[in-house]
Short mmCIF file of C-alpha atoms in Angstrom, two decimals:
data_model
loop_
_atom_site.label_atom_id
_atom_site.label_comp_id
_atom_site.label_asym_id
_atom_site.label_seq_id
_atom_site.Cartn_x
_atom_site.Cartn_y
_atom_site.Cartn_z
CA UNK M 15 -0.34 -21.59 -14.40
CA UNK M 16 0.62 -25.25 -14.10
CA UNK M 17 0.92 -27.54 -11.10
CA UNK M 18 4.68 -27.12 -11.49
CA UNK M 19 4.25 -23.48 -10.49
CA UNK M 20 2.38 -24.55 -7.33
CA UNK M 21 5.22 -26.94 -6.56
CA UNK M 22 7.62 -24.07 -7.08
CA UNK M 23 5.75 -22.19 -4.34
CA UNK M 24 6.03 -25.10 -1.93
CA UNK M 25 9.69 -25.77 -2.65
CA UNK M 26 10.96 -22.20 -2.54
CA UNK M 27 13.68 -21.75 0.11
CA UNK M 28 12.95 -19.30 2.92
CA UNK M 29 14.73 -15.96 3.19
CA UNK M 30 17.72 -16.27 5.51
CA UNK M 31 17.04 -13.06 7.43
CA UNK M 32 14.39 -11.79 9.82
CA UNK M 33 12.07 -8.87 9.17
CA UNK M 34 9.69 -6.64 11.07
CA UNK M 35 7.25 -3.91 10.03
CA UNK M 36 6.98 -0.16 10.47
CA UNK M 37 3.50 1.34 10.21
CA UNK M 38 2.61 4.69 8.68
CA UNK M 39 -0.93 6.07 8.74
CA UNK M 40 -3.01 7.21 5.79
CA UNK M 41 -5.29 9.91 7.13
CA UNK M 42 -8.75 11.02 6.02
CA UNK M 43 -8.76 14.80 6.21
CA UNK M 44 -12.56 14.97 5.82
CA UNK M 45 -13.18 13.05 9.04
CA UNK M 46 -9.84 13.74 10.74
CA UNK M 47 -9.33 10.06 11.35
CA UNK M 48 -6.95 7.26 10.39
CA UNK M 49 -8.18 5.61 7.21
CA UNK M 50 -5.44 2.97 6.99
CA UNK M 51 -1.99 1.97 8.13
CA UNK M 52 0.59 0.95 5.55
CA UNK M 53 2.93 -1.84 6.65
CA UNK M 54 6.49 -1.09 5.52
CA UNK M 55 9.12 -3.81 5.67
CA UNK M 56 12.17 -3.26 7.86
CA UNK M 57 15.07 -5.40 8.97
CA UNK M 58 15.02 -7.00 12.40
CA UNK M 59 17.21 -4.15 13.68
CA UNK M 60 15.24 -1.47 11.88
CA UNK M 61 17.20 -1.50 8.62
CA UNK M 62 15.45 0.34 5.78
CA UNK M 63 13.36 -1.26 3.06
CA UNK M 64 16.06 -0.74 0.44
CA UNK M 65 18.61 -2.71 2.43
CA UNK M 66 16.11 -5.48 3.12
CA UNK M 67 15.00 -5.78 -0.50
CA UNK M 68 18.60 -5.88 -1.69
CA UNK M 69 18.96 -9.20 0.15
CA UNK M 70 16.03 -10.83 -1.66
CA UNK M 71 17.09 -13.22 -4.41
CA UNK M 72 15.22 -14.82 -7.28
CA UNK M 73 15.04 -18.02 -5.22
CA UNK M 74 13.72 -16.36 -2.03
CA UNK M 75 11.37 -13.82 -3.63
CA UNK M 76 8.23 -15.91 -3.10
CA UNK M 77 8.95 -16.80 0.53
CA UNK M 78 9.93 -13.19 1.29
CA UNK M 79 6.66 -11.89 -0.15
CA UNK M 80 4.72 -14.40 1.95
CA UNK M 81 6.74 -13.47 5.03
CA UNK M 82 5.90 -9.78 4.54
CA UNK M 83 2.19 -10.48 4.27
CA UNK M 84 1.94 -12.70 7.32
CA UNK M 85 4.19 -10.46 9.41
CA UNK M 86 2.14 -7.37 8.54
CA UNK M 87 -1.15 -9.02 9.51
CA UNK M 88 0.23 -10.59 12.68
CA UNK M 89 1.85 -7.39 13.95
CA UNK M 90 -1.16 -5.24 13.11
CA UNK M 91 -3.37 -7.50 15.21
CA UNK M 92 -0.87 -7.44 18.09
CA UNK M 93 -0.96 -3.62 17.94
CA UNK M 94 -4.76 -3.55 18.20
CA UNK M 95 -5.62 -2.56 14.65
CA UNK M 96 -8.24 -5.28 14.23
CA UNK M 97 -10.44 -3.90 17.02
CA UNK M 98 -9.63 -0.20 16.53
CA UNK M 99 -12.49 2.25 16.33
CA UNK M 100 -13.07 3.42 12.79
CA UNK M 101 -11.94 0.03 11.44
CA UNK M 102 -8.81 1.23 9.61
CA UNK M 103 -7.54 -0.71 6.61
CA UNK M 104 -4.21 -2.50 6.60
CA UNK M 105 -2.25 -1.78 3.43
CA UNK M 106 0.28 -4.43 2.42
CA UNK M 107 2.79 -4.11 -0.41
CA UNK M 108 3.20 -7.19 -2.56
CA UNK M 109 5.55 -8.31 -5.32
CA UNK M 110 3.58 -9.30 -8.45
CA UNK M 111 6.60 -11.21 -9.74
CA UNK M 112 6.47 -13.36 -6.59
CA UNK M 113 2.90 -14.50 -7.27
CA UNK M 114 2.90 -17.57 -9.50
CA UNK M 115 -0.79 -18.45 -9.25
CA UNK M 116 -2.97 -16.00 -7.28
CA UNK M 117 -5.34 -18.47 -5.64
CA UNK M 118 -2.52 -20.80 -4.60
CA UNK M 119 -0.15 -18.08 -3.44
CA UNK M 120 -2.79 -16.36 -1.29
CA UNK M 121 -3.26 -19.37 0.98
CA UNK M 122 -0.81 -18.28 3.67
CA UNK M 123 -2.40 -14.83 3.76
CA UNK M 124 -5.85 -16.35 4.18
CA UNK M 125 -4.57 -18.68 6.87
CA UNK M 126 -3.06 -15.93 9.03
CA UNK M 127 -6.11 -13.70 8.52
CA UNK M 128 -8.39 -16.54 9.63
CA UNK M 129 -6.11 -17.43 12.54
CA UNK M 130 -6.03 -13.84 13.83
CA UNK M 131 -9.55 -12.89 12.81
CA UNK M 132 -8.41 -9.93 10.69
CA UNK M 133 -11.21 -9.13 8.18
CA UNK M 134 -10.27 -9.69 4.54
CA UNK M 135 -12.30 -6.65 3.45
CA UNK M 136 -10.00 -4.42 5.49
CA UNK M 137 -6.84 -5.49 3.67
CA UNK M 138 -5.48 -3.43 0.78
CA UNK M 139 -2.88 -5.01 -1.49
CA UNK M 140 -0.77 -2.35 -3.18
CA UNK M 141 1.93 -2.75 -5.78
CA UNK M 142 4.26 -0.27 -7.35
CA UNK M 143 3.96 0.37 -11.06
CA UNK M 144 7.70 0.97 -11.08
CA UNK M 145 8.27 -2.73 -11.69
CA UNK M 146 8.41 -4.13 -15.22
CA UNK M 147 5.86 -6.90 -15.03
CA UNK M 148 3.66 -8.95 -17.31
CA UNK M 149 0.47 -6.91 -17.55
CA UNK M 150 -1.79 -9.91 -18.16
CA UNK M 151 -0.34 -11.68 -15.14
CA UNK M 152 -0.81 -8.59 -12.98
CA UNK M 153 -4.40 -8.10 -14.14
CA UNK M 154 -5.13 -11.73 -13.26
CA UNK M 155 -3.76 -11.20 -9.74
CA UNK M 156 -5.78 -8.01 -9.21
CA UNK M 157 -9.02 -9.56 -10.46
CA UNK M 158 -8.59 -12.63 -8.27
CA UNK M 159 -7.83 -10.50 -5.22
CA UNK M 160 -10.91 -8.37 -5.86
CA UNK M 161 -13.09 -11.48 -6.22
CA UNK M 162 -11.85 -12.64 -2.81
CA UNK M 163 -12.84 -9.39 -1.10
CA UNK M 164 -9.47 -7.63 -0.92
CA UNK M 165 -9.03 -3.99 -1.93
CA UNK M 166 -6.27 -3.07 -4.40
CA UNK M 167 -4.09 -0.02 -4.98
CA UNK M 168 -1.51 1.17 -7.48
CA UNK M 169 1.42 2.73 -5.59
CA UNK M 170 3.68 5.48 -6.95
CA UNK M 171 1.17 6.24 -9.70
CA UNK M 172 2.70 8.47 -12.35
CA UNK M 173 6.27 7.28 -11.84
CA UNK M 174 6.44 3.83 -13.43
CA UNK M 175 5.86 1.72 -16.49
CA UNK M 176 2.17 0.95 -16.40
CA UNK M 177 0.43 4.25 -15.80
CA UNK M 178 -2.71 5.08 -17.71
CA UNK M 179 -2.60 1.93 -19.83
CA UNK M 180 -3.00 -0.24 -16.74
CA UNK M 181 -5.72 2.02 -15.37
CA UNK M 182 -7.63 1.64 -18.62
CA UNK M 183 -7.62 -2.16 -18.20
CA UNK M 184 -8.35 -2.35 -14.47
CA UNK M 185 -9.68 0.19 -12.03
CA UNK M 186 -8.29 -0.52 -8.54
CA UNK M 187 -9.95 0.79 -5.41
CA UNK M 188 -7.14 3.32 -4.90
CA UNK M 189 -4.30 5.05 -6.74
CA UNK M 190 -1.47 6.49 -4.68
CA UNK M 191 -0.01 9.51 -6.44
CA UNK M 192 3.78 9.44 -6.51
CA UNK M 193 5.43 11.71 -3.96
CA UNK M 194 7.48 13.45 -6.66
CA UNK M 195 4.23 14.83 -8.08
CA UNK M 196 3.26 16.09 -4.63
CA UNK M 197 6.57 17.68 -3.61
CA UNK M 198 6.23 21.50 -3.68
CA UNK M 199 2.93 21.24 -5.53
CA UNK M 200 1.88 24.53 -3.96
CA UNK M 201 4.68 26.25 -5.94
CA UNK M 202 4.70 24.23 -9.15
CA UNK M 203 2.04 25.00 -11.75
CA UNK M 204 2.80 22.06 -14.10
CA UNK M 205 2.46 19.64 -11.17
CA UNK M 206 -0.83 21.26 -10.24
CA UNK M 207 -2.17 20.70 -13.74
CA UNK M 208 -1.00 17.06 -13.83
CA UNK M 209 -2.34 16.21 -10.37
CA UNK M 210 -5.70 17.85 -11.08
CA UNK M 211 -5.92 15.82 -14.27
CA UNK M 212 -5.20 12.55 -12.45
CA UNK M 213 -7.73 13.42 -9.75
CA UNK M 214 -10.38 14.12 -12.39
CA UNK M 215 -9.67 10.83 -14.18
CA UNK M 216 -9.77 8.91 -10.89
CA UNK M 217 -13.11 10.49 -9.97
CA UNK M 218 -14.65 9.56 -13.32
CA UNK M 219 -13.41 5.98 -12.97
CA UNK M 220 -14.60 5.60 -9.38
CA UNK M 221 -11.06 5.22 -8.02
CA UNK M 222 -10.13 6.95 -4.74
CA UNK M 223 -6.85 8.90 -4.84
CA UNK M 224 -4.32 8.83 -2.02
CA UNK M 225 -1.65 11.52 -2.09
CA UNK M 226 1.61 10.39 -0.48
CA UNK M 227 4.81 12.13 0.51
CA UNK M 228 3.20 15.22 2.05
CA UNK M 229 5.74 17.12 4.12
CA UNK M 230 4.50 20.70 4.46
CA UNK M 231 1.38 22.59 5.48
CA UNK M 232 1.32 24.29 2.06
CA UNK M 233 1.25 20.92 0.27
CA UNK M 234 -1.54 19.72 2.55
CA UNK M 235 -3.64 22.84 2.06
CA UNK M 236 -3.17 22.79 -1.72
CA UNK M 237 -4.32 19.17 -1.98
CA UNK M 238 -7.19 19.78 0.40
CA UNK M 239 -8.34 22.63 -1.85
CA UNK M 240 -8.45 20.09 -4.72
CA UNK M 241 -10.82 17.91 -2.70
CA UNK M 242 -8.23 15.26 -1.77
CA UNK M 243 -9.26 13.44 1.39
CA UNK M 244 -6.78 10.58 1.77
CA UNK M 245 -3.19 11.63 2.47
CA UNK M 246 0.05 10.17 3.77
CA UNK M 247 3.42 11.64 4.65
CA UNK M 248 5.90 12.86 7.24
CA UNK M 249 3.73 15.94 7.78
CA UNK M 250 1.28 13.71 9.64
CA UNK M 251 3.49 10.92 10.98
CA UNK M 252 6.70 9.11 10.19
CA UNK M 253 6.66 5.30 10.03
CA UNK M 254 6.98 3.78 13.50
CA UNK M 255 8.77 0.48 14.02
CA UNK M 256 6.31 -2.12 15.36
CA UNK M 257 3.98 0.67 16.53
CA UNK M 258 1.07 2.81 15.39
CA UNK M 259 2.43 6.36 15.53
CA UNK M 260 0.53 9.39 16.89
CA UNK M 261 -0.68 11.91 14.31
CA UNK M 262 0.63 15.47 14.11
CA UNK M 263 -2.58 17.10 12.90
CA UNK M 264 -2.30 20.58 11.33
CA UNK M 265 -3.57 23.76 12.96
CA UNK M 266 -3.50 22.17 16.40
CA UNK M 267 -6.64 20.16 15.68
CA UNK M 268 -6.63 16.69 17.14
CA UNK M 269 -7.16 13.62 15.03
CA UNK M 270 -9.85 11.18 16.07
CA UNK M 271 -7.75 8.43 17.61
CA UNK M 272 -8.72 4.83 17.31
CA UNK M 273 -9.60 3.31 20.66
CA UNK M 274 -7.16 0.43 21.06
#
């Protein structure tokens, strides 16, 4: 990237709307604890992510991405995540197309993390493979983030453009299996075969799978029988606006709660 790109970062107009975050836990079924909280963008009045993203323009994309990062870190600290027992990760979604030069565009994130004292090695940056993006550019971002101590994740794995080709070039810390692969997996034999195959590939590559979109006990038990530990979905907790929601643990067994 050129210095012009860095100037583009500095001169990008801010988004003309306010945002907040909802937090949804990723649980570890092996320890019955919260492994991470994903920060999900919402409008100031609780509007959904789709409505918020529809207001982002080409001109405001960079500033919006920066706003999401800093808001997620700031709110998580205010909610006590930094000092929580078990040291849960904070998972932040980012827009690869809003990153012009990784080391320059990460500065605001580093500044808020330093200001609040949130550890860099407890931040996961996840992106959806549903976006059509320049693979070389994305790989550069992921490698820079890893070199700086951040964890990385591919979201909605199995539903987008990149898929296995991207995984062959770069092995992130996590892959989040798309919820459409998980829905009714207990009743769908083709999905079972596909998910087992992805889990086997992930294990051989040293990538931890996270299954998202779990809504039923049968889905949970099926995935648990496959050895899946990290899970996310309404079955455990819905996203909570500016709050860390309680966990609805199956079979009446209580989750180890972080001491806030």
